[in-house]
PDB file of C-alpha atoms and ligand atoms in Angstrom:
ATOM      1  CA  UNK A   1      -9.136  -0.582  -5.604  1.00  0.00           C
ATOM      2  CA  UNK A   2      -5.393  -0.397  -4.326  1.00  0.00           C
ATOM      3  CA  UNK A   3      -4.806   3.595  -2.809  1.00  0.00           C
ATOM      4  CA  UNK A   4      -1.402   4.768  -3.067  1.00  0.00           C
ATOM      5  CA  UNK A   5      -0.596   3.480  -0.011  1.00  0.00           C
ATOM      6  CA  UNK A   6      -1.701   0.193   0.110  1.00  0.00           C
ATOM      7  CA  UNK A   7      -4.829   1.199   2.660  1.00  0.00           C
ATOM      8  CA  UNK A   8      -8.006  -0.049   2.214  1.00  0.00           C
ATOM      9  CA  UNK A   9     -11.300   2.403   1.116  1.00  0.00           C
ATOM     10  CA  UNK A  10     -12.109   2.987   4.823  1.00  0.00           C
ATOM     11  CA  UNK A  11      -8.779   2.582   6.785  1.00  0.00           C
ATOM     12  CA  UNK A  12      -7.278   5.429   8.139  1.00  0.00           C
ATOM     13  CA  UNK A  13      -3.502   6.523   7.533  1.00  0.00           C
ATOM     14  CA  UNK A  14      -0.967   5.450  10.950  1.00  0.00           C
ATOM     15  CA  UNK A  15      -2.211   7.659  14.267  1.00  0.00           C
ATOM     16  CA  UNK A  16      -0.023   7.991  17.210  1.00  0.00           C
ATOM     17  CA  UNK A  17      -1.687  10.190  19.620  1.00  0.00           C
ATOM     18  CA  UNK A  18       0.692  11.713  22.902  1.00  0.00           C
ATOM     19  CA  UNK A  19      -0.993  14.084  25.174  1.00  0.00           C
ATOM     20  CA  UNK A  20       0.824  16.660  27.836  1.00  0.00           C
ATOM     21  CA  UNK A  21       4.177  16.833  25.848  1.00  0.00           C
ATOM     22  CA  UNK A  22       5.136  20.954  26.438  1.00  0.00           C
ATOM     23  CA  UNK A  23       6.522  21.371  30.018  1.00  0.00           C
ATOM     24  CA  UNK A  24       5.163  25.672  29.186  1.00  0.00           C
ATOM     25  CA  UNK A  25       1.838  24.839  28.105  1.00  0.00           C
ATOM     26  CA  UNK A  26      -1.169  24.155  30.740  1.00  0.00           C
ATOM     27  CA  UNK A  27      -1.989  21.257  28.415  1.00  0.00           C
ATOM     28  CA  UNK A  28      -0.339  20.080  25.116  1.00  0.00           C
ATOM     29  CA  UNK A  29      -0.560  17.178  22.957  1.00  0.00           C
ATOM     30  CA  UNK A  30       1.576  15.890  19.730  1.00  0.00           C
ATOM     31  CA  UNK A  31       0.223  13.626  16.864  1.00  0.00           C
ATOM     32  CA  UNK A  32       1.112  11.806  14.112  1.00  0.00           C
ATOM     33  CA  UNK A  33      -1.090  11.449  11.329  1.00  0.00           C
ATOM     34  CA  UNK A  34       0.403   9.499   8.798  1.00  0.00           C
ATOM     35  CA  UNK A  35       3.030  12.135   7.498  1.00  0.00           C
ATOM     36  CA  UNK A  36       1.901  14.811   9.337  1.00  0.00           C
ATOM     37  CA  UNK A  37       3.131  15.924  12.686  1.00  0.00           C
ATOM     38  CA  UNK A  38       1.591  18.436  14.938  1.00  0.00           C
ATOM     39  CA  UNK A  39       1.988  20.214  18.333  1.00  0.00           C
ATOM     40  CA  UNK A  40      -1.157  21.485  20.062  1.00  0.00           C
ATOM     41  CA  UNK A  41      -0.873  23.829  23.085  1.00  0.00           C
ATOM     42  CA  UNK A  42      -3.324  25.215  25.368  1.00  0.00           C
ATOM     43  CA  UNK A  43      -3.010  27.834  27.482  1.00  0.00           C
ATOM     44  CA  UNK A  44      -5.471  29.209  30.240  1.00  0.00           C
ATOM     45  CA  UNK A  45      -8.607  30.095  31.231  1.00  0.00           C
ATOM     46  CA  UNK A  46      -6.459  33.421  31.693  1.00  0.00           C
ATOM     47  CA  UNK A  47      -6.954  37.270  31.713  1.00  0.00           C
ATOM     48  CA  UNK A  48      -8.528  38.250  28.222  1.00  0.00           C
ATOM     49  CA  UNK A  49      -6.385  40.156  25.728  1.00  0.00           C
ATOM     50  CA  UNK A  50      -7.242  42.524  24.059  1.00  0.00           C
ATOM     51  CA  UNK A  51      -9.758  43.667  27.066  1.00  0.00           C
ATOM     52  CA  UNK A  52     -12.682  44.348  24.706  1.00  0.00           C
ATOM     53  CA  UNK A  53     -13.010  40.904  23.558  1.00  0.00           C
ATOM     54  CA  UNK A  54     -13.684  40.126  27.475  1.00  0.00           C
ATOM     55  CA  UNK A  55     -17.275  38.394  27.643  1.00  0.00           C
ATOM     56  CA  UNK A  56     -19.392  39.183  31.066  1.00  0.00           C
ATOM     57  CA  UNK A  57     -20.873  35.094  31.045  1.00  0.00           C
ATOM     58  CA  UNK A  58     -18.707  32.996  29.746  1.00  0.00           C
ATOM     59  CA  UNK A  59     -15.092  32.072  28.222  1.00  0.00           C
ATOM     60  CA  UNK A  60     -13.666  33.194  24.676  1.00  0.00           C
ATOM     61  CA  UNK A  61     -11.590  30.620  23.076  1.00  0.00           C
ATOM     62  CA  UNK A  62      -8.525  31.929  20.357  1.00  0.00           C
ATOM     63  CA  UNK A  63      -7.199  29.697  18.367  1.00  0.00           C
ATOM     64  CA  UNK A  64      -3.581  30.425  16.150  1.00  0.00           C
ATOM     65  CA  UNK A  65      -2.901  28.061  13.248  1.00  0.00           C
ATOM     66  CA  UNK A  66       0.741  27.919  12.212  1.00  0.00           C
ATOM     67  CA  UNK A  67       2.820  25.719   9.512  1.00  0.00           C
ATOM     68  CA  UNK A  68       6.470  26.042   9.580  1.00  0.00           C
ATOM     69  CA  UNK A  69       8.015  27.293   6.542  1.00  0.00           C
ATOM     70  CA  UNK A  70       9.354  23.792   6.490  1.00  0.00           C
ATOM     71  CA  UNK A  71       6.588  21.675   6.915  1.00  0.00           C
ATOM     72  CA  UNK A  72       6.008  21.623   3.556  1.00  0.00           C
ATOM     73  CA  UNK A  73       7.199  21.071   0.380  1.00  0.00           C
ATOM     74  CA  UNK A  74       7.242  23.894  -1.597  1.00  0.00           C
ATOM     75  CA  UNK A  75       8.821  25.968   1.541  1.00  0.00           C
ATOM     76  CA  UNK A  76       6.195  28.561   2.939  1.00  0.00           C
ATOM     77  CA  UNK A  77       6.661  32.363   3.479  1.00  0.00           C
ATOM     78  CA  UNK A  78       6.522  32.528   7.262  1.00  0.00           C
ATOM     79  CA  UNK A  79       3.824  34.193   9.047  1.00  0.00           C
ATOM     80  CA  UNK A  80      -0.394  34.146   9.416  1.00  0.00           C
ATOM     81  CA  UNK A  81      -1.839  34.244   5.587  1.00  0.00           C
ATOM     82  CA  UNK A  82      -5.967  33.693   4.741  1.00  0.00           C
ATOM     83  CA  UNK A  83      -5.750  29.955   4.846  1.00  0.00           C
ATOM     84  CA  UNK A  84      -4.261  29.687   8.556  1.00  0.00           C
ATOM     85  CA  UNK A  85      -6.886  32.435   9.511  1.00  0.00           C
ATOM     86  CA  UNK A  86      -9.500  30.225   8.082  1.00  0.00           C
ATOM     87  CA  UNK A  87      -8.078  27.398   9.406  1.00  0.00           C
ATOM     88  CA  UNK A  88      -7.913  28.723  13.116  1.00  0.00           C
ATOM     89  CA  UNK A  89     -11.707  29.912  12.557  1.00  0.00           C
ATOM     90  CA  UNK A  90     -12.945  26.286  11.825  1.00  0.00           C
ATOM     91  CA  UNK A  91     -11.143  25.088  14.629  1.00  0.00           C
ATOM     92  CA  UNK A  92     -12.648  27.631  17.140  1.00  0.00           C
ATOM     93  CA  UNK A  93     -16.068  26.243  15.507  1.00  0.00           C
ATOM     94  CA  UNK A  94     -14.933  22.804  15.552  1.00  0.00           C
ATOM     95  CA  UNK A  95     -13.661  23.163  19.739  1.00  0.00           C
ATOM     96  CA  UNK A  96     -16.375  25.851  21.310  1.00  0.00           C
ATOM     97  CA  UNK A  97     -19.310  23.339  21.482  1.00  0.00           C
ATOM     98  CA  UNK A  98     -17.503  20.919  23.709  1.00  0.00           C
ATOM     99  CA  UNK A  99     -16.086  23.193  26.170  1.00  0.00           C
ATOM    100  CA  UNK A 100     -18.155  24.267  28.733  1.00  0.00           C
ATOM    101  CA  UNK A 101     -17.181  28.124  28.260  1.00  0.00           C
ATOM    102  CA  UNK A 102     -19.744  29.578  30.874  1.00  0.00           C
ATOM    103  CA  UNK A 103     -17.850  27.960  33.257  1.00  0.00           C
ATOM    104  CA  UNK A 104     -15.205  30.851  33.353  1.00  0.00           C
ATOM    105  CA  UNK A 105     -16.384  34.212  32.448  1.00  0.00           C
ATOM    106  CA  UNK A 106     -14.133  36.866  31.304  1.00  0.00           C
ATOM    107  CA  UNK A 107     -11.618  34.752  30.781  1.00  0.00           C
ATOM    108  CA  UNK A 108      -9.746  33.528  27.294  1.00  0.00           C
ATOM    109  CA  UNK A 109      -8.733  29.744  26.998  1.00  0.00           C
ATOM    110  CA  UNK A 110      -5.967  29.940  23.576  1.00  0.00           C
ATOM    111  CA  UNK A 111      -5.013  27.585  21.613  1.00  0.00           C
ATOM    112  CA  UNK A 112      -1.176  26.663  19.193  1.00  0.00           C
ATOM    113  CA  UNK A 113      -1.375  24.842  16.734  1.00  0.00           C
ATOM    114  CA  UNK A 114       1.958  24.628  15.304  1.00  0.00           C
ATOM    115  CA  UNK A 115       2.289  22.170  12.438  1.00  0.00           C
ATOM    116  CA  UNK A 116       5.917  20.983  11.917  1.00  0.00           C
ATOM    117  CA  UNK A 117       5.498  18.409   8.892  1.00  0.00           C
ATOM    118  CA  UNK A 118       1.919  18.000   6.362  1.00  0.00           C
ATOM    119  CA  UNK A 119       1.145  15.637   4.447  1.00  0.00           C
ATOM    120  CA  UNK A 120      -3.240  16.749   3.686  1.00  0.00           C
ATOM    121  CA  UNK A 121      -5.586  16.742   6.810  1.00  0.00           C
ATOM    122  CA  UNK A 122      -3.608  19.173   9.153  1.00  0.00           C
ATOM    123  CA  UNK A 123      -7.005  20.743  10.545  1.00  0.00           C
ATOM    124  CA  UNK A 124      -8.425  17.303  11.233  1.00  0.00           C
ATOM    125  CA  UNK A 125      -5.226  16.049  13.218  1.00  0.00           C
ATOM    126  CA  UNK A 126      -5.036  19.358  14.748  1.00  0.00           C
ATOM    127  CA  UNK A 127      -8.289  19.283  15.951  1.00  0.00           C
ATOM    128  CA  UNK A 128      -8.005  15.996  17.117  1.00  0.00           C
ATOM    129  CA  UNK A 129      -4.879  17.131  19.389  1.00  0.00           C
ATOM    130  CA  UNK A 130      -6.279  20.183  19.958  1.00  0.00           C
ATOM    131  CA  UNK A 131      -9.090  18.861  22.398  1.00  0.00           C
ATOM    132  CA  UNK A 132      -6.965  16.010  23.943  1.00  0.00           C
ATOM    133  CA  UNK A 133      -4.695  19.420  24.957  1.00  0.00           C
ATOM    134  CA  UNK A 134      -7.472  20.804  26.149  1.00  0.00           C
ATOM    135  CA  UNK A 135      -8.093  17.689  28.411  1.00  0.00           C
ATOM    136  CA  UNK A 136      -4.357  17.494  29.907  1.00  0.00           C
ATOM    137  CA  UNK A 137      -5.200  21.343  30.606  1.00  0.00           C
ATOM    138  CA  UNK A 138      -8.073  20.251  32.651  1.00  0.00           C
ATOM    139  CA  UNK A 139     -10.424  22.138  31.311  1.00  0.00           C
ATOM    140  CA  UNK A 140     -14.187  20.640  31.321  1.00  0.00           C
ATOM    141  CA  UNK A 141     -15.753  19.494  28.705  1.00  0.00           C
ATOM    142  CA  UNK A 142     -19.035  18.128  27.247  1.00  0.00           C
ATOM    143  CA  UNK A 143     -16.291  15.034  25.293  1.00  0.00           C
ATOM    144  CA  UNK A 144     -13.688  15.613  22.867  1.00  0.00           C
ATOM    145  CA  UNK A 145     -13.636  16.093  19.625  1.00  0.00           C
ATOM    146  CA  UNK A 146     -12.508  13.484  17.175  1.00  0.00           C
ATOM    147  CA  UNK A 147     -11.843  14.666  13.375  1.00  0.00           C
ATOM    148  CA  UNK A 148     -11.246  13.262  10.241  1.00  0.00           C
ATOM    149  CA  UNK A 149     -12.058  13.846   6.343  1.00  0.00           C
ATOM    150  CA  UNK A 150     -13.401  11.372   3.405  1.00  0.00           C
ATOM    151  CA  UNK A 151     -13.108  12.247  -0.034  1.00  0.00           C
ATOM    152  CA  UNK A 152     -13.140  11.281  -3.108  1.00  0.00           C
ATOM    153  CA  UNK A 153     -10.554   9.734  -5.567  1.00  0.00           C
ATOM    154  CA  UNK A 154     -10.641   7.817  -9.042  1.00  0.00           C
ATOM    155  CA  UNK A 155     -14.891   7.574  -8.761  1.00  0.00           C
ATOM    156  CA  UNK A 156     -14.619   6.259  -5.292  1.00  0.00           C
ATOM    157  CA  UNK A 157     -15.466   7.859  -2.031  1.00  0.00           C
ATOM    158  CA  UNK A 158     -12.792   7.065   0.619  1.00  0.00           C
ATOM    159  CA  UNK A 159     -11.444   7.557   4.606  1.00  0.00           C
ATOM    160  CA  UNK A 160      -8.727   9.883   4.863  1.00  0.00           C
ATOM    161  CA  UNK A 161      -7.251  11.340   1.629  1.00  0.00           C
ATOM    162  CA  UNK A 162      -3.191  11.044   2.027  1.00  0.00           C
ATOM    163  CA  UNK A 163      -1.321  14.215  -0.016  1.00  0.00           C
ATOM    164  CA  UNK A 164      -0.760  12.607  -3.215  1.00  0.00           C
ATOM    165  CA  UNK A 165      -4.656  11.553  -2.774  1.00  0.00           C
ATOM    166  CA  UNK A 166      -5.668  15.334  -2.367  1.00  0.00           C
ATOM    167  CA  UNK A 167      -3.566  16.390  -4.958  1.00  0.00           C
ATOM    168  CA  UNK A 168      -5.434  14.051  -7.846  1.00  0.00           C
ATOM    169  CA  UNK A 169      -8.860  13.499  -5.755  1.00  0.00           C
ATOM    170  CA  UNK A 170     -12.082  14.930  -6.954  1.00  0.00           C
ATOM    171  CA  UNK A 171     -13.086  16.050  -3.036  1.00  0.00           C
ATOM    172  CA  UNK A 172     -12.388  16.218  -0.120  1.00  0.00           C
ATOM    173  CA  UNK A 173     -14.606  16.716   3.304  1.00  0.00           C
ATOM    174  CA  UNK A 174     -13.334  17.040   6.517  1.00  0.00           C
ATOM    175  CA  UNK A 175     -15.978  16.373   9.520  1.00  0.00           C
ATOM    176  CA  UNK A 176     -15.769  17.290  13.434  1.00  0.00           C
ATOM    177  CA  UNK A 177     -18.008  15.379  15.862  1.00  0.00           C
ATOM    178  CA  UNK A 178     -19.036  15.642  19.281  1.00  0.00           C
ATOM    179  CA  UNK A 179     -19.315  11.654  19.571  1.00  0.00           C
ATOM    180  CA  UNK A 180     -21.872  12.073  23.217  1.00  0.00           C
ATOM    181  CA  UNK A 181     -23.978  14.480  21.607  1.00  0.00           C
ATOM    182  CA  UNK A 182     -23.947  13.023  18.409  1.00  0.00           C
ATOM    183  CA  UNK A 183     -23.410  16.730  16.951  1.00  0.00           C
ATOM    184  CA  UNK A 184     -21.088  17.538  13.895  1.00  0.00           C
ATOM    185  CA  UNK A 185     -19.382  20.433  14.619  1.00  0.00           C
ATOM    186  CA  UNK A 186     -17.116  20.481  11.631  1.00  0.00           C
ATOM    187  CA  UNK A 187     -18.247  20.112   7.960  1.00  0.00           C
ATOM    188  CA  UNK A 188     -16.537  21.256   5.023  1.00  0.00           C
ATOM    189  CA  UNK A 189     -16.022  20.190   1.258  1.00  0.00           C
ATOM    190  CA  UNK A 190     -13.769  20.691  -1.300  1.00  0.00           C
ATOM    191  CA  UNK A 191     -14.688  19.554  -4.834  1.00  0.00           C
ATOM    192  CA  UNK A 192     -17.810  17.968  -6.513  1.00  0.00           C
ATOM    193  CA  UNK A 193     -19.546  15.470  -4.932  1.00  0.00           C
ATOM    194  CA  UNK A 194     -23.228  13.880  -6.081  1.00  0.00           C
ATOM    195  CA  UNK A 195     -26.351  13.952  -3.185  1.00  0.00           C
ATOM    196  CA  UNK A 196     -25.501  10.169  -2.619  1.00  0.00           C
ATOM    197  CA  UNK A 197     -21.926  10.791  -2.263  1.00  0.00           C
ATOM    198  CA  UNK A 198     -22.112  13.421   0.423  1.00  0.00           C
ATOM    199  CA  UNK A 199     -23.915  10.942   2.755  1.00  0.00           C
ATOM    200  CA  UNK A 200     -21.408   8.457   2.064  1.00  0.00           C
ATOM    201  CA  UNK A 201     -18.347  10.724   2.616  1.00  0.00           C
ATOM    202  CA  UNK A 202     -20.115  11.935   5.931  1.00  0.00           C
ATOM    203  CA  UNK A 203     -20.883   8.885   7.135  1.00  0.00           C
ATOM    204  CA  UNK A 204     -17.595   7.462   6.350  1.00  0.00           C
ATOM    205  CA  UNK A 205     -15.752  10.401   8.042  1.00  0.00           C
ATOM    206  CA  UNK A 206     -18.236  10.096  11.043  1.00  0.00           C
ATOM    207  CA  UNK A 207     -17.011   6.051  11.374  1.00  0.00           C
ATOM    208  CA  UNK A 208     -12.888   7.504  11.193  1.00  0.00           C
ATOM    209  CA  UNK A 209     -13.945   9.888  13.999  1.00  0.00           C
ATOM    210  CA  UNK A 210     -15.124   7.295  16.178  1.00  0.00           C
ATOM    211  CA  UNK A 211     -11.678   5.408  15.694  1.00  0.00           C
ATOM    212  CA  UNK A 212      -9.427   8.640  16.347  1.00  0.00           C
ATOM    213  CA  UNK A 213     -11.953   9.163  19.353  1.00  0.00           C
ATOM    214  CA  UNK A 214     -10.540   6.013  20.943  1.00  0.00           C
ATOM    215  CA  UNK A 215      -7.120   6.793  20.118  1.00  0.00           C
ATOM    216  CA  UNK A 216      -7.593   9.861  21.849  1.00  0.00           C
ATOM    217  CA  UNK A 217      -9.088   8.373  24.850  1.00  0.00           C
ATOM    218  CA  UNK A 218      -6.259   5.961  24.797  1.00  0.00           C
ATOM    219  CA  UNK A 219      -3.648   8.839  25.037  1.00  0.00           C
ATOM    220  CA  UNK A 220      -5.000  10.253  27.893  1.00  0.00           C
ATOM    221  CA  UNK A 221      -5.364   6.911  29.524  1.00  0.00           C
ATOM    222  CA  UNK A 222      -1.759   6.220  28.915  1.00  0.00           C
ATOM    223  CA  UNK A 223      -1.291   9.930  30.135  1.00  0.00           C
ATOM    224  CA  UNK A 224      -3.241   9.568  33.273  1.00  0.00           C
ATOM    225  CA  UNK A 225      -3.920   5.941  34.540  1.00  0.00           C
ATOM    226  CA  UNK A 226      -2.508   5.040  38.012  1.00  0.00           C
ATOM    227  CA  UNK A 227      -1.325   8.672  38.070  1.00  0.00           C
ATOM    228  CA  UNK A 228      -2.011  10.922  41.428  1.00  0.00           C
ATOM    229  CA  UNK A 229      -3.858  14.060  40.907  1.00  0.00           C
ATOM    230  CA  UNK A 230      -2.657  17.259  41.603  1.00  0.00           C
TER     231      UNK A 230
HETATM  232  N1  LIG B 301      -0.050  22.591   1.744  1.00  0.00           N
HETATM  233  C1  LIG B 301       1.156  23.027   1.206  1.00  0.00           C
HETATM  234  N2  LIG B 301       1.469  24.362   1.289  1.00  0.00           N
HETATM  235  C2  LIG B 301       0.639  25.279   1.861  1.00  0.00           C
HETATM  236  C3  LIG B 301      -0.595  24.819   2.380  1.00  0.00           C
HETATM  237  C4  LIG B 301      -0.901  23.480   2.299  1.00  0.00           C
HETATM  238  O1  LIG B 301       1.923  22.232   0.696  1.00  0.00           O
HETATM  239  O2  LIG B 301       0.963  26.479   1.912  1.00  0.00           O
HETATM  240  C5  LIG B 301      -0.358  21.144   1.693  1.00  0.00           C
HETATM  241  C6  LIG B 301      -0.198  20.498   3.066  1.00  0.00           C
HETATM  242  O3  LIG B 301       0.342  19.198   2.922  1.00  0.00           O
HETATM  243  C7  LIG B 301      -1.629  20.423   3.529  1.00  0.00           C
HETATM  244  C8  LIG B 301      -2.322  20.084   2.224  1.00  0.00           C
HETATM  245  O4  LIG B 301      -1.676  20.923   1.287  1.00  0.00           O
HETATM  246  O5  LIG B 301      -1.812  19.445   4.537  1.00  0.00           O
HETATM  247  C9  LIG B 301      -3.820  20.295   2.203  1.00  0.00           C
HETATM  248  O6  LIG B 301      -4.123  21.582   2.598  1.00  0.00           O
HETATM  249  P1  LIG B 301      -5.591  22.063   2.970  1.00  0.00           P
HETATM  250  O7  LIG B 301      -5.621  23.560   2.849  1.00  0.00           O
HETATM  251  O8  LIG B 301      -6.594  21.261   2.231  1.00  0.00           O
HETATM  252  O9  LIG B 301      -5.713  21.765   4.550  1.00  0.00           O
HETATM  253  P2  LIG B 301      -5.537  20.408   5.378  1.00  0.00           P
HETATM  254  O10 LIG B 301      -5.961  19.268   4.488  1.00  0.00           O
HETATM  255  O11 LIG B 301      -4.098  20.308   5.782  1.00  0.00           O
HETATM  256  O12 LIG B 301      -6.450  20.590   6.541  1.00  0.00           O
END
């Protein structure tokens, strides 16, 4: 089967991956994901705000999911609505298992993610830039966190659903992993999918994970290699 785009069932779309790209931030990253471009910024371990969310053993992570009113194409009203809330939540999910919060109690580590242009998979790719932020920020963690969705489309469950994919697919399901632990820390699903199907789409999206994972690692290699540490 020929997808919209020419890709095969289990290729994912183009990913360029550049980490510590904000001058501001204590760690940043940018991506490309096919169509879709995204800044991630990371700021702290810092004071927490509001005081009452302050934990006495270990770190709170916030994280703020914003598209531009131009990032898409039916222009969007500006401002937080329930799907960026959402969004932020699963990201917070997605994130908190690999960083190793306890090492800074009463502190908040917060997280941008501003998306500029979409094109279907924005939480994936800003997940995915998200915790390679997180690394230019040096903050420790247990690895990062690679994401990326499979779905379904025309009967057939494939890596990566592209807009126009989403639009006329019958799901979608976009996976998290911790690829050291082996954990899934994201797992969602739009649509219908059979028993058999599910453990196709996961396993699938668990295979694109492992690819974005060594793009990551790549970016901070390019980032980072011969430099002198601070
Ligand atoms: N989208 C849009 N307007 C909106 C929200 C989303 O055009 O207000 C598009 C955008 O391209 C997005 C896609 O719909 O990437 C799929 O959105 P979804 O909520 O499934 O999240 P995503 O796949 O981006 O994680």
């Amino acid at each position: 089967m020929e997808r919209v785009d020419g890709r095969r069932f289990d290729e994912l779309r183009p990913i360029k991956i550049e980490a510590g790209v904000l001058k501001r931030a204590d760690g940043s990253c940018y991506i490309e994901w096919g169509k879709n471009k995204i800044y991630a910024a990371v700021y702290g371990p810092k004071k927490v705000l509001p005081r009452h969310l302050e934990k006495d053993d270990r770190a709170i992570l916030r994280c703020r999911y914003n598209m531009a009113p131009f990032s898409v194409e039916e222009r969007k009203r500006p401002g937080p609505d329930r799907r960026a809330v959402e969004i932020g939540k699963v990201m917070q999910g997605a994130l908190e298992p690999a960083i190793l919060m306890h090492y800074y109690p009463k502190s908040m580590i917060e997280i941008s993610v501003e998306v500029v242009q979409a094109n279907a998979g924005t939480r994936c790719a800003g997940i995915t830039a998200v915790s390679v932020a997180l690394a230019d920020a040096g903050i420790p963690m247990r690895d990062l966190v690679p994401s990326c969705a499979a779905g379904k489309v025309d009967g057939q469950v494939i890596l990566d659903l592209a807009k126009e994919e989403d639009n006329s697919g019958e799901a979608d399901m976009p996976v998290a992993i911790i690829p050291r632990l082996n954990q899934i820390t994201l797992l969602q699903m739009d649509g219908k999918l059979t028993e058999q199907e599910v453990e196709q789409a996961i396993t699938l999206a668990m295979q694109g994970c492992q690819q974005v994972y060594q793009l990551q690692i790549d970016a901070l290699r390019r980032k980072y290699a011969g430099a002198e540490y601070e």
